[in-house]
Coordinates of C-alpha atoms in Angstrom, one line a residue:
M1 CA -34.6 -1.7 -57.5
H2 CA -36.7 -4.8 -57.6
Q3 CA -36.9 -4.5 -61.3
V4 CA -33.1 -4.2 -61.6
E5 CA -32.8 -7.2 -59.4
E6 CA -35.1 -9.3 -61.6
W7 CA -33.3 -8.1 -64.7
L8 CA -29.8 -9.0 -63.2
K9 CA -31.0 -12.6 -62.6
T10 CA -31.4 -13.0 -66.3
C11 CA -27.9 -11.8 -67.1
K12 CA -24.3 -13.1 -67.0
L13 CA -21.4 -11.0 -65.7
S14 CA -20.0 -10.6 -69.2
D15 CA -23.3 -9.1 -70.3
L16 CA -22.9 -5.9 -68.2
T17 CA -21.6 -2.8 -69.9
K18 CA -19.8 0.2 -68.3
D19 CA -23.1 2.1 -68.2
D20 CA -24.9 -0.8 -66.7
F21 CA -22.4 -1.0 -63.9
F22 CA -22.6 2.7 -63.2
E23 CA -26.3 2.7 -63.0
I24 CA -26.4 -0.5 -60.8
K25 CA -23.7 0.9 -58.4
R26 CA -25.5 4.3 -58.1
K27 CA -28.6 2.5 -57.0
G28 CA -26.6 1.0 -54.1
F29 CA -26.1 -2.6 -55.2
S30 CA -23.0 -4.2 -53.6
D31 CA -20.6 -6.5 -55.5
A32 CA -21.8 -9.3 -53.2
Q33 CA -25.4 -8.8 -54.3
L34 CA -24.3 -8.7 -57.9
A35 CA -22.3 -11.9 -57.5
R36 CA -25.4 -13.7 -56.0
F37 CA -27.7 -12.5 -58.9
L38 CA -25.1 -13.3 -61.6
G39 CA -23.8 -16.6 -60.3
A40 CA -20.2 -15.2 -59.9
S41 CA -17.8 -14.5 -57.0
P42 CA -17.6 -11.0 -55.5
L43 CA -14.0 -10.7 -56.5
D44 CA -14.8 -11.6 -60.1
V45 CA -17.5 -8.9 -60.1
R46 CA -15.0 -6.5 -58.7
A47 CA -12.3 -7.3 -61.3
Q48 CA -14.8 -6.9 -64.2
R49 CA -16.2 -3.7 -62.8
K50 CA -12.7 -2.2 -62.5
E51 CA -11.7 -3.4 -65.9
L52 CA -14.6 -1.3 -67.3
G53 CA -13.4 1.7 -65.2
V54 CA -16.3 1.7 -62.8
V55 CA -14.8 2.7 -59.4
P56 CA -16.0 4.9 -56.7
S57 CA -14.8 8.5 -56.2
F58 CA -14.4 9.9 -52.7
K59 CA -16.0 13.1 -51.6
R60 CA -15.3 15.3 -48.6
V61 CA -18.1 15.9 -46.1
D62 CA -19.0 19.5 -46.3
T63 CA -19.1 20.8 -42.7
C64 CA -19.6 24.4 -43.6
A65 CA -22.8 24.3 -45.8
A66 CA -20.8 25.3 -48.9
E67 CA -19.7 28.6 -47.3
F68 CA -16.1 27.5 -47.5
V69 CA -14.1 24.8 -49.3
A70 CA -14.5 21.5 -47.4
E71 CA -11.1 20.9 -45.8
T72 CA -12.1 18.6 -43.0
P73 CA -10.6 15.2 -43.8
Y74 CA -14.0 13.3 -43.6
L75 CA -14.6 11.3 -46.8
Y76 CA -17.4 9.1 -48.2
S77 CA -17.7 7.2 -51.5
A78 CA -20.0 7.9 -54.4
Y79 CA -20.1 6.7 -58.0
E80 CA -19.3 10.1 -59.5
T81 CA -16.7 11.6 -61.8
F82 CA -13.9 13.0 -59.6
S83 CA -12.3 12.3 -56.2
E84 CA -11.6 14.9 -53.4
S85 CA -9.4 12.6 -51.3
N86 CA -6.1 14.3 -52.1
V87 CA -4.1 11.1 -51.3
T88 CA -0.4 11.3 -50.8
S89 CA 2.6 8.9 -51.5
N90 CA 3.6 9.0 -47.8
K91 CA 4.0 6.0 -45.5
K92 CA 0.5 5.3 -44.1
V93 CA -1.6 2.7 -42.3
L94 CA -5.3 1.9 -42.5
I95 CA -7.0 1.2 -39.2
L96 CA -10.4 -0.5 -39.3
G97 CA -12.8 0.5 -36.5
A98 CA -15.5 -1.5 -34.7
G99 CA -18.6 -0.3 -36.6
P100 CA -21.7 0.4 -34.6
N101 CA -21.2 0.6 -30.8
R102 CA -23.2 -2.1 -29.1
I103 CA -23.1 -4.2 -26.0
G104 CA -20.1 -6.5 -26.3
Q105 CA -18.3 -4.4 -28.9
G106 CA -17.8 -0.8 -28.4
I107 CA -15.8 1.8 -26.5
E108 CA -12.8 -0.3 -25.7
F109 CA -12.1 -0.8 -29.4
D110 CA -12.6 2.9 -30.0
Y111 CA -9.9 3.5 -27.3
C112 CA -7.5 1.1 -29.1
C113 CA -8.1 2.7 -32.5
C114 CA -7.4 6.1 -31.1
H115 CA -4.1 5.0 -29.4
A116 CA -3.0 3.3 -32.6
S117 CA -3.6 6.4 -34.6
F118 CA -1.8 8.7 -32.1
A119 CA 1.2 6.3 -31.9
L120 CA 1.6 5.7 -35.6
R121 CA 1.3 9.4 -36.5
A122 CA 4.0 10.1 -34.0
A123 CA 6.1 7.3 -35.6
G124 CA 5.9 9.1 -39.0
Y125 CA 2.8 7.4 -40.6
E126 CA -0.3 9.0 -42.0
T127 CA -3.1 7.2 -40.3
I128 CA -6.3 6.4 -42.3
M129 CA -9.3 5.6 -40.1
M130 CA -12.2 3.7 -41.6
N131 CA -15.5 3.4 -39.6
C132 CA -19.2 3.8 -40.3
N133 CA -19.9 5.2 -36.8
P134 CA -19.6 9.0 -36.4
E135 CA -20.3 8.9 -32.7
T136 CA -16.8 7.7 -31.6
V137 CA -13.6 9.4 -30.6
S138 CA -11.7 7.6 -33.3
T139 CA -13.9 9.4 -35.9
D140 CA -13.1 12.9 -34.5
Y141 CA -11.7 15.2 -37.1
D142 CA -8.2 15.5 -35.4
T143 CA -7.7 11.8 -34.5
S144 CA -6.3 10.6 -37.8
S145 CA -4.9 12.1 -41.0
R146 CA -8.0 11.1 -43.0
L147 CA -11.2 9.4 -42.1
Y148 CA -13.5 7.3 -44.3
F149 CA -17.1 7.0 -43.3
E150 CA -17.8 3.7 -45.0
P151 CA -19.4 0.4 -44.2
L152 CA -17.0 -2.2 -42.9
T153 CA -17.4 -4.7 -45.7
V154 CA -14.7 -6.3 -47.9
E155 CA -15.8 -4.3 -51.0
D156 CA -15.7 -0.9 -49.2
V157 CA -12.4 -1.7 -47.4
L158 CA -10.8 -2.6 -50.7
N159 CA -12.1 0.6 -52.3
V160 CA -10.3 2.6 -49.6
I161 CA -7.2 0.4 -49.9
E162 CA -7.0 1.0 -53.7
E163 CA -7.5 4.8 -53.2
E164 CA -5.0 5.2 -50.4
R165 CA -2.6 2.2 -51.0
P166 CA -1.4 2.1 -47.4
D167 CA 1.7 0.2 -46.3
G168 CA -0.4 -1.8 -43.7
I169 CA -3.9 -2.6 -42.5
I170 CA -4.7 -3.1 -38.8
V171 CA -7.7 -5.4 -38.2
Q172 CA -6.9 -6.2 -34.5
F173 CA -8.4 -3.1 -32.9
G174 CA -12.0 -3.2 -34.0
G175 CA -13.2 -6.4 -32.4
Q176 CA -15.0 -9.1 -34.3
T177 CA -16.3 -6.8 -37.1
P178 CA -12.9 -6.3 -39.0
L179 CA -11.6 -9.6 -37.7
K180 CA -14.2 -11.4 -39.8
L181 CA -13.1 -9.5 -42.9
A182 CA -9.4 -10.5 -42.5
G183 CA -9.6 -13.8 -44.4
D184 CA -11.4 -12.3 -47.4
L185 CA -9.2 -9.2 -47.4
Q186 CA -6.1 -11.4 -47.5
A187 CA -7.5 -13.4 -50.4
A188 CA -8.2 -10.1 -52.3
L189 CA -4.7 -8.7 -51.5
T190 CA -3.1 -11.9 -52.7
K191 CA -5.1 -11.9 -55.9
F192 CA -4.8 -8.2 -56.8
Q193 CA -1.3 -7.4 -55.4
I194 CA -1.9 -3.7 -54.7
P195 CA 1.4 -1.7 -54.5
A196 CA 1.8 0.6 -51.5
A197 CA 1.8 4.4 -52.3
S198 CA 5.1 4.7 -50.5
G199 CA 6.8 2.4 -52.9
E200 CA 7.8 0.0 -50.1
G201 CA 6.3 -3.3 -51.3
N202 CA 2.6 -4.3 -51.6
V203 CA -0.3 -3.5 -49.2
K204 CA -0.5 -6.1 -46.5
I205 CA -2.3 -6.9 -43.2
W206 CA -0.1 -6.0 -40.3
G207 CA 0.2 -8.0 -37.1
T208 CA -1.2 -11.5 -36.6
S209 CA -1.9 -13.1 -39.9
P210 CA -5.5 -14.0 -41.0
E211 CA -4.5 -17.7 -41.0
S212 CA -3.6 -17.5 -37.3
I213 CA -6.8 -15.6 -36.5
D214 CA -8.7 -18.4 -38.2
E215 CA -6.7 -21.1 -36.2
A216 CA -7.9 -19.5 -33.0
E217 CA -11.6 -19.2 -34.2
D218 CA -11.9 -22.7 -35.9
R219 CA -12.6 -25.3 -33.2
D220 CA -10.9 -28.2 -35.0
K221 CA -7.7 -26.2 -35.7
W222 CA -7.7 -24.9 -32.2
Y223 CA -8.0 -28.4 -30.7
K224 CA -5.0 -29.5 -32.7
I225 CA -2.9 -26.7 -31.4
L226 CA -3.9 -27.4 -27.8
T227 CA -3.2 -31.1 -28.2
R228 CA 0.2 -30.4 -29.7
L229 CA 1.0 -28.1 -26.7
D230 CA -0.5 -30.5 -24.1
I231 CA -2.8 -27.8 -22.8
K232 CA -6.1 -28.7 -21.2
Q233 CA -9.4 -27.4 -22.3
P234 CA -12.9 -28.1 -21.0
P235 CA -14.2 -31.1 -23.0
G236 CA -16.7 -30.3 -25.7
D237 CA -17.5 -30.4 -29.4
M238 CA -19.0 -28.6 -32.3
V239 CA -22.4 -29.7 -33.5
T240 CA -24.7 -29.0 -36.4
S241 CA -27.9 -30.7 -35.4
E242 CA -30.2 -31.1 -32.4
Q243 CA -29.4 -34.9 -32.2
G244 CA -25.7 -34.1 -32.3
A245 CA -26.1 -31.6 -29.5
I246 CA -28.0 -34.0 -27.3
K247 CA -25.4 -36.8 -27.9
V248 CA -22.5 -34.5 -27.0
A249 CA -24.2 -33.0 -23.9
T250 CA -25.2 -36.5 -22.7
G251 CA -21.7 -37.7 -23.0
L252 CA -20.3 -34.6 -21.2
G253 CA -22.9 -34.6 -18.5
Y254 CA -25.1 -31.6 -17.6
P255 CA -24.8 -28.7 -17.1
V256 CA -23.2 -27.7 -20.4
M257 CA -22.3 -24.4 -21.9
V258 CA -23.8 -23.8 -25.4
R259 CA -23.1 -21.0 -27.8
P260 CA -22.9 -20.2 -31.5
S261 CA -19.4 -20.1 -32.9
F262 CA -17.8 -16.8 -34.0
V263 CA -19.7 -14.4 -31.6
L264 CA -18.6 -11.6 -29.4
G265 CA -20.1 -10.5 -26.1
G266 CA -21.4 -14.0 -25.3
R267 CA -24.4 -13.4 -27.5
A268 CA -26.9 -16.3 -27.4
M269 CA -24.6 -18.1 -24.9
E270 CA -26.4 -20.1 -22.2
I271 CA -25.8 -22.7 -19.5
V272 CA -28.3 -25.5 -19.9
Y273 CA -29.1 -28.0 -17.2
G274 CA -31.0 -30.8 -19.0
E275 CA -32.2 -32.1 -22.4
T276 CA -35.4 -30.1 -22.3
D277 CA -33.4 -26.8 -21.9
L278 CA -31.0 -27.9 -24.6
K279 CA -33.8 -28.6 -27.2
R280 CA -35.4 -25.2 -26.4
Y281 CA -32.0 -23.5 -27.0
I282 CA -31.4 -25.3 -30.3
E283 CA -34.9 -24.6 -31.5
N284 CA -35.2 -20.9 -30.4
A285 CA -31.8 -19.3 -29.7
V286 CA -29.8 -20.1 -32.8
E287 CA -30.1 -21.4 -36.3
V288 CA -28.2 -24.7 -36.5
D289 CA -26.8 -25.6 -39.8
P290 CA -23.3 -26.5 -41.1
D291 CA -22.5 -22.8 -41.7
R292 CA -23.4 -21.8 -38.1
P293 CA -22.3 -24.7 -35.8
V294 CA -23.0 -24.6 -32.1
L295 CA -20.3 -25.3 -29.5
V296 CA -21.3 -27.5 -26.6
D297 CA -18.7 -27.6 -23.8
K298 CA -18.7 -29.0 -20.3
Y299 CA -19.6 -26.2 -17.8
L300 CA -16.9 -25.8 -15.2
D301 CA -19.0 -25.4 -12.1
R302 CA -17.6 -23.3 -9.3
A303 CA -14.4 -22.5 -11.2
D304 CA -12.4 -19.3 -11.0
E305 CA -12.0 -17.5 -14.3
L306 CA -9.0 -15.4 -15.3
D307 CA -8.2 -13.1 -18.2
V308 CA -4.6 -12.6 -19.5
D309 CA -3.5 -9.9 -21.9
A310 CA -0.1 -10.3 -23.5
L311 CA 2.0 -8.5 -26.1
C312 CA 4.0 -10.4 -28.8
D313 CA 6.6 -9.1 -31.3
K314 CA 7.9 -10.3 -34.7
D315 CA 10.8 -12.1 -33.1
G316 CA 8.6 -14.3 -31.0
H317 CA 9.1 -12.6 -27.7
V318 CA 6.0 -12.5 -25.4
T319 CA 5.3 -10.3 -22.4
I320 CA 2.4 -10.9 -20.1
C321 CA 0.8 -7.5 -19.3
G322 CA -1.6 -8.5 -16.6
I323 CA -3.4 -11.5 -15.1
M324 CA -7.0 -10.6 -14.0
Q325 CA -9.0 -12.8 -11.7
H326 CA -12.8 -12.5 -12.1
I327 CA -14.7 -11.8 -8.9
E328 CA -17.7 -13.8 -10.2
Q329 CA -17.0 -17.5 -10.9
A330 CA -16.9 -19.1 -14.4
G331 CA -20.3 -18.9 -16.2
V332 CA -20.7 -15.1 -15.8
H333 CA -19.5 -13.3 -18.9
S334 CA -16.1 -11.5 -18.5
G335 CA -17.7 -8.2 -19.5
D336 CA -20.2 -8.4 -16.6
S337 CA -17.8 -9.7 -14.0
A338 CA -15.8 -7.6 -11.7
C339 CA -12.1 -8.5 -11.8
S340 CA -8.9 -7.8 -10.0
I341 CA -5.2 -7.3 -10.9
P342 CA -3.3 -9.0 -9.4
P343 CA -5.3 -12.2 -8.6
Q344 CA -6.3 -12.6 -5.0
T345 CA -7.2 -16.3 -4.3
I346 CA -5.4 -18.2 -7.1
A347 CA -2.7 -20.6 -6.0
Q348 CA 0.8 -19.7 -7.1
E349 CA 1.2 -23.1 -8.9
C350 CA -1.8 -22.3 -11.0
L351 CA -0.4 -18.8 -11.9
E352 CA 2.9 -20.4 -12.9
V353 CA 1.0 -22.8 -15.3
I354 CA -0.8 -19.7 -16.8
R355 CA 2.6 -18.0 -17.2
D356 CA 3.9 -21.1 -19.0
W357 CA 0.9 -21.6 -21.3
T358 CA 0.4 -18.0 -22.4
P359 CA 3.7 -17.6 -24.4
K360 CA 3.3 -21.1 -25.8
I361 CA -0.1 -20.3 -27.2
A362 CA 1.0 -16.8 -28.5
K363 CA 4.0 -18.3 -30.3
A364 CA 1.9 -21.2 -31.7
L365 CA -0.5 -18.7 -33.2
N366 CA 2.4 -16.4 -34.4
V367 CA 0.8 -13.5 -32.8
I368 CA 2.2 -10.0 -33.4
G369 CA 0.5 -7.4 -31.2
L370 CA -2.1 -8.2 -28.6
I371 CA -3.6 -11.5 -27.5
N372 CA -6.2 -12.1 -24.8
I373 CA -6.5 -15.6 -23.3
Q374 CA -9.2 -16.7 -20.9
Y375 CA -8.5 -19.5 -18.3
A376 CA -10.5 -21.3 -15.7
V377 CA -9.1 -22.9 -12.5
Q378 CA -11.2 -25.7 -10.9
D379 CA -9.9 -27.7 -7.9
G380 CA -6.3 -26.7 -8.7
Q381 CA -6.5 -27.7 -12.4
V382 CA -6.0 -25.0 -15.0
Y383 CA -8.1 -25.1 -18.2
I384 CA -8.0 -22.7 -21.2
I385 CA -11.3 -21.4 -22.3
E386 CA -10.4 -19.5 -25.5
A387 CA -7.7 -17.3 -27.0
N388 CA -8.4 -14.1 -29.0
P389 CA -5.4 -12.8 -31.1
R390 CA -6.7 -9.2 -31.0
A391 CA -7.4 -6.3 -28.7
S392 CA -9.9 -7.2 -25.9
R393 CA -12.3 -5.2 -23.8
T394 CA -9.8 -5.6 -21.0
V395 CA -7.0 -3.5 -22.7
P396 CA -8.0 0.0 -21.3
F397 CA -8.3 -1.4 -17.7
V398 CA -5.0 -3.3 -17.8
A399 CA -3.2 -0.4 -19.4
K400 CA -4.4 2.0 -16.6
A401 CA -3.8 -0.6 -13.9
I402 CA -0.1 -1.3 -14.9
G403 CA 0.7 2.2 -16.2
H404 CA 1.7 1.1 -19.7
P405 CA -0.1 2.1 -23.0
L406 CA -0.8 -1.4 -24.4
A407 CA -2.6 -0.3 -27.6
T408 CA 0.3 2.1 -28.4
Y409 CA 2.8 -0.7 -27.8
A410 CA 0.8 -3.1 -29.9
S411 CA 0.6 -0.6 -32.8
L412 CA 4.3 -0.1 -32.8
L413 CA 4.9 -3.9 -32.7
M414 CA 2.7 -4.4 -35.7
A415 CA 4.8 -1.6 -37.5
G416 CA 7.9 -3.7 -36.9
Q417 CA 9.3 -2.7 -33.5
T418 CA 10.2 -5.2 -30.8
L419 CA 9.4 -5.5 -27.1
K420 CA 13.1 -4.8 -26.5
D421 CA 12.8 -1.5 -28.5
L422 CA 9.8 -0.6 -26.2
D423 CA 11.7 -1.7 -23.0
F424 CA 8.8 -4.0 -22.1
L425 CA 10.2 -7.4 -21.6
E426 CA 9.0 -8.2 -18.0
E427 CA 5.5 -8.7 -16.6
P428 CA 4.8 -5.6 -14.4
T429 CA 4.9 -6.1 -10.7
L430 CA 2.2 -4.0 -8.8
N431 CA 2.3 -2.6 -5.3
H432 CA -1.4 -1.9 -5.5
V433 CA -4.7 -3.6 -6.3
A434 CA -6.9 -2.5 -9.3
V435 CA -10.5 -3.6 -9.5
K436 CA -12.8 -3.3 -12.5
E437 CA -16.5 -3.3 -11.9
A438 CA -19.3 -3.5 -14.5
V439 CA -22.0 -0.9 -14.9
L440 CA -25.3 -2.8 -15.5
P441 CA -28.3 -1.0 -17.0
F442 CA -31.1 -3.1 -15.5
E443 CA -33.1 -0.3 -14.1
K444 CA -33.4 1.3 -17.5
F445 CA -35.2 -1.7 -19.0
A446 CA -38.5 -2.7 -17.5
G447 CA -38.8 -6.4 -17.0
A448 CA -35.1 -7.2 -17.4
D449 CA -33.8 -9.8 -15.0
T450 CA -30.7 -8.9 -12.9
L451 CA -29.4 -12.4 -12.9
L452 CA -25.9 -12.5 -14.4
G453 CA -25.0 -15.2 -16.9
P454 CA -22.8 -16.0 -19.9
E455 CA -24.4 -13.4 -22.2
M456 CA -23.0 -9.9 -21.6
R457 CA -25.4 -7.2 -20.3
S458 CA -23.1 -4.4 -19.0
T459 CA -22.9 -1.1 -20.8
G460 CA -19.8 0.4 -19.1
E461 CA -17.2 -0.2 -16.4
V462 CA -15.4 1.7 -13.6
M463 CA -12.2 1.2 -11.8
G464 CA -11.0 1.4 -8.2
I465 CA -7.3 1.4 -7.0
D466 CA -6.0 1.0 -3.5
K467 CA -3.4 -0.9 -1.4
T468 CA -5.9 -3.7 -0.6
F469 CA -8.4 -5.6 -2.5
A470 CA -11.3 -4.7 -0.1
K471 CA -10.7 -1.0 -0.4
A472 CA -10.2 -1.1 -4.2
Y473 CA -13.4 -3.1 -4.6
A474 CA -15.3 -0.7 -2.4
K475 CA -14.2 2.3 -4.5
A476 CA -15.2 0.4 -7.7
A477 CA -18.6 -0.5 -6.3
I478 CA -19.3 3.1 -5.3
A479 CA -18.2 4.3 -8.7
A480 CA -20.6 1.8 -10.3
G481 CA -23.5 3.3 -8.4
Q482 CA -23.9 0.6 -5.7
K483 CA -25.0 2.1 -2.4
L484 CA -24.0 -0.4 0.3
P485 CA -26.1 -0.1 3.4
T486 CA -24.5 0.5 6.9
S487 CA -27.4 -1.1 8.8
G488 CA -30.6 -3.1 8.5
N489 CA -31.5 -6.6 7.5
V490 CA -29.9 -8.7 4.7
F491 CA -32.0 -11.2 2.9
L492 CA -30.3 -14.5 2.0
T493 CA -31.6 -17.3 -0.3
V494 CA -29.1 -19.5 -2.0
M495 CA -29.1 -22.8 -3.9
D496 CA -28.0 -26.0 -2.1
K497 CA -24.4 -26.0 -3.3
D498 CA -23.9 -22.5 -2.0
K499 CA -25.2 -23.1 1.5
D500 CA -21.8 -23.9 3.1
A501 CA -20.2 -20.9 1.4
V502 CA -22.9 -18.5 2.7
V503 CA -22.2 -19.3 6.3
P504 CA -19.0 -17.2 6.8
I505 CA -20.6 -14.4 4.8
A506 CA -23.6 -14.4 7.2
K507 CA -21.3 -14.5 10.2
K508 CA -19.4 -11.4 8.9
L509 CA -22.7 -9.6 8.3
K510 CA -23.7 -10.4 11.9
E511 CA -20.4 -9.0 13.2
L512 CA -21.2 -5.8 11.2
G513 CA -24.5 -5.5 13.1
F514 CA -26.9 -6.6 10.3
G515 CA -29.9 -8.8 10.9
I516 CA -30.3 -12.0 8.8
I517 CA -33.5 -12.9 7.0
A518 CA -33.5 -16.1 5.0
T519 CA -35.9 -18.5 3.2
R520 CA -36.6 -21.8 5.0
G521 CA -33.8 -23.9 3.6
T522 CA -31.1 -21.3 3.8
A523 CA -32.2 -20.3 7.3
A524 CA -32.1 -23.9 8.6
H525 CA -28.6 -24.3 7.3
L526 CA -27.4 -21.1 8.9
Q527 CA -29.1 -22.0 12.2
K528 CA -27.4 -25.4 12.1
S529 CA -24.1 -23.6 11.7
G530 CA -24.7 -21.3 14.6
V531 CA -25.9 -18.2 12.8
E532 CA -29.3 -16.8 13.9
A533 CA -31.6 -16.1 11.0
E534 CA -35.3 -15.1 10.8
V535 CA -37.3 -17.3 8.4
V536 CA -39.4 -15.6 5.7
L537 CA -41.7 -17.3 3.2
K538 CA -41.0 -17.6 -0.5
I539 CA -43.4 -15.7 -2.7
Q540 CA -45.4 -18.8 -3.7
E541 CA -45.5 -20.0 -0.1
G542 CA -47.9 -17.3 1.2
R543 CA -47.8 -14.0 3.0
P544 CA -46.0 -12.2 4.4
N545 CA -43.1 -13.1 2.2
A546 CA -39.8 -11.5 1.0
S547 CA -41.6 -9.2 -1.4
D548 CA -43.7 -7.8 1.4
L549 CA -40.6 -7.1 3.5
L550 CA -39.0 -5.3 0.5
K551 CA -42.1 -3.1 0.1
N552 CA -42.1 -2.3 3.8
K553 CA -38.4 -1.3 3.6
D554 CA -37.4 -4.1 6.1
I555 CA -34.6 -5.3 3.8
S556 CA -31.6 -3.2 3.0
M557 CA -29.5 -5.7 0.9
M558 CA -30.2 -9.1 -0.8
F559 CA -27.9 -12.0 -1.7
I560 CA -29.7 -14.4 -4.1
T561 CA -28.2 -17.3 -6.1
S562 CA -30.1 -19.3 -8.6
T563 CA -29.7 -22.8 -9.9
G564 CA -30.4 -21.5 -13.4
K565 CA -33.3 -23.9 -13.9
E566 CA -36.3 -22.4 -15.6
V567 CA -38.6 -22.7 -12.5
D568 CA -36.0 -21.2 -10.2
V569 CA -35.2 -18.3 -12.6
A570 CA -38.9 -17.5 -13.0
D571 CA -39.6 -17.7 -9.3
G572 CA -36.8 -15.2 -8.4
R573 CA -37.3 -12.8 -11.3
D574 CA -40.1 -10.8 -9.7
L575 CA -38.2 -10.6 -6.4
R576 CA -35.1 -9.3 -8.2
R577 CA -37.1 -6.8 -10.2
L578 CA -38.8 -5.6 -7.1
A579 CA -35.4 -5.1 -5.3
L580 CA -34.3 -3.1 -8.3
A581 CA -37.4 -0.9 -8.1
C582 CA -36.9 -0.4 -4.4
K583 CA -33.2 0.5 -5.0
V584 CA -32.1 -2.3 -2.7
P585 CA -28.6 -3.7 -3.6
I586 CA -28.9 -7.2 -4.9
I587 CA -25.9 -9.6 -5.4
T588 CA -26.5 -12.8 -7.5
T589 CA -23.2 -14.7 -7.1
M590 CA -21.4 -16.0 -4.0
A591 CA -18.1 -14.5 -5.2
G592 CA -19.8 -11.1 -5.5
A593 CA -21.4 -11.5 -2.0
N594 CA -18.0 -12.3 -0.5
A595 CA -16.4 -9.3 -2.2
T596 CA -19.2 -7.0 -1.1
V597 CA -18.9 -8.0 2.5
Q598 CA -15.1 -7.5 2.3
A599 CA -15.7 -4.0 0.8
R600 CA -18.2 -3.2 3.6
A601 CA -15.7 -4.3 6.3
P602 CA -12.1 -4.4 5.0
S603 CA -10.8 -5.3 8.4
L604 CA -12.9 -8.5 8.8

């Protein structure tokens, strides 16, 4: 392969014969690789290859070891002589999956792909699923009409499109992986004009256009939309150098939120508290260059975060499906935060602003299908954090909480139906509370810190439903594996800005019969507020300290909040890991502490 590579670097695209192309493709070289070696574009390579008649054939996966004819509709591509795909001229739609399941991109997209396939098959379409991951429900043999086990790249998607010639392509349900392909796919479909097998026009991307998807992802275009709509966003900017990052952060004032653009799951996202931390982040966490800019935003300290899912149709109608309030405050990734439908502590005026802004944003982006928008509320002011014109990880939770199949609705909207057709024109009103709680895998990973932050760590989620928030949260906590104690001592150590907030929590714990043990500063504040607390040393202050009490089983629950500064994080890491090893419940946010106390005593 190296020899072929070196030879290709000496060639031009026009030099390659049909036999050359067949040999090169059989060795596994992609059009993108050939384009790089030959100094051409991938679409030019594709056009030349097709002109010479070099196209993949599709083979069926033999699930019976050649004992019977392979009938299972699993297909893969190979550069061979004949195809076994048995395509039809029926109406059909190609659904792009999420690729490998990983933290921040996984099962919720599998759920959406399945519901899309079921709904569109019922509506009379053949559904063609494309995904490279066999371990999903969307790749089960009976989920779709045909399934292509292929990499989610522009070249491979175009190969399937040309084989099947579907009426539409759905890119909204597979998360960031197919979304990143949308622009290049649109360019290819515009260039090649592939007619649909049904005879009803050319193949096209269904739902929200790639141009609108780009508007939501591109920071400059997004700012222009928000400015036009007079919608507030936390101040910030996009930077491509360390000097630029320092200049923006200094102007905003620390702490700031920093993250690479175009990521999912909060990957490499961090709250930084000073210039030293910022330099470390720029140097170590991300590669900063014009192609991978870094976003630096003002961190909204002590703000409440909310998620909104909405459906939009081709006529511009928008229906809010659910407004979720995060239990943890802004700064903890939405995938790690517990959340509640309906919101519990957000002022009605703020909710009305959210209900006003959501359809404005959806219409400005010309969304067809699903959109997820994240908001923050700080001191009565609403800010928008970001908008994602696609299915979000919240879709399964919201659908079950409100009793409406949102992914099914979104599929039908993309196929041309309207919200009126679906009889879903009003935001659902609930007579119950639904709480989602994250399942966190810390005990499976030795040395992992339990501190929650902007980068997603959870590997699952559970749900609790009841008439009240306290009971719903208690059910969700139990389902997530939290074993809340009924007696014993609770250890408290919180940063200065949380000291006032911890007082009512400590009082409730006292009313429940728990003893309070706290570090020196927290204990002094509690005692000044009339709450008795036993003082214990920090680990670096001597013995006996909090770790000794943990080992002696004198602590049954722990509430710890951290400033996020490196010294603070390092100091508390050992204590948090020890609590995990001792199977002592540990809560690292004040909102989580308050919800936990409510769950332990719904009547208080």
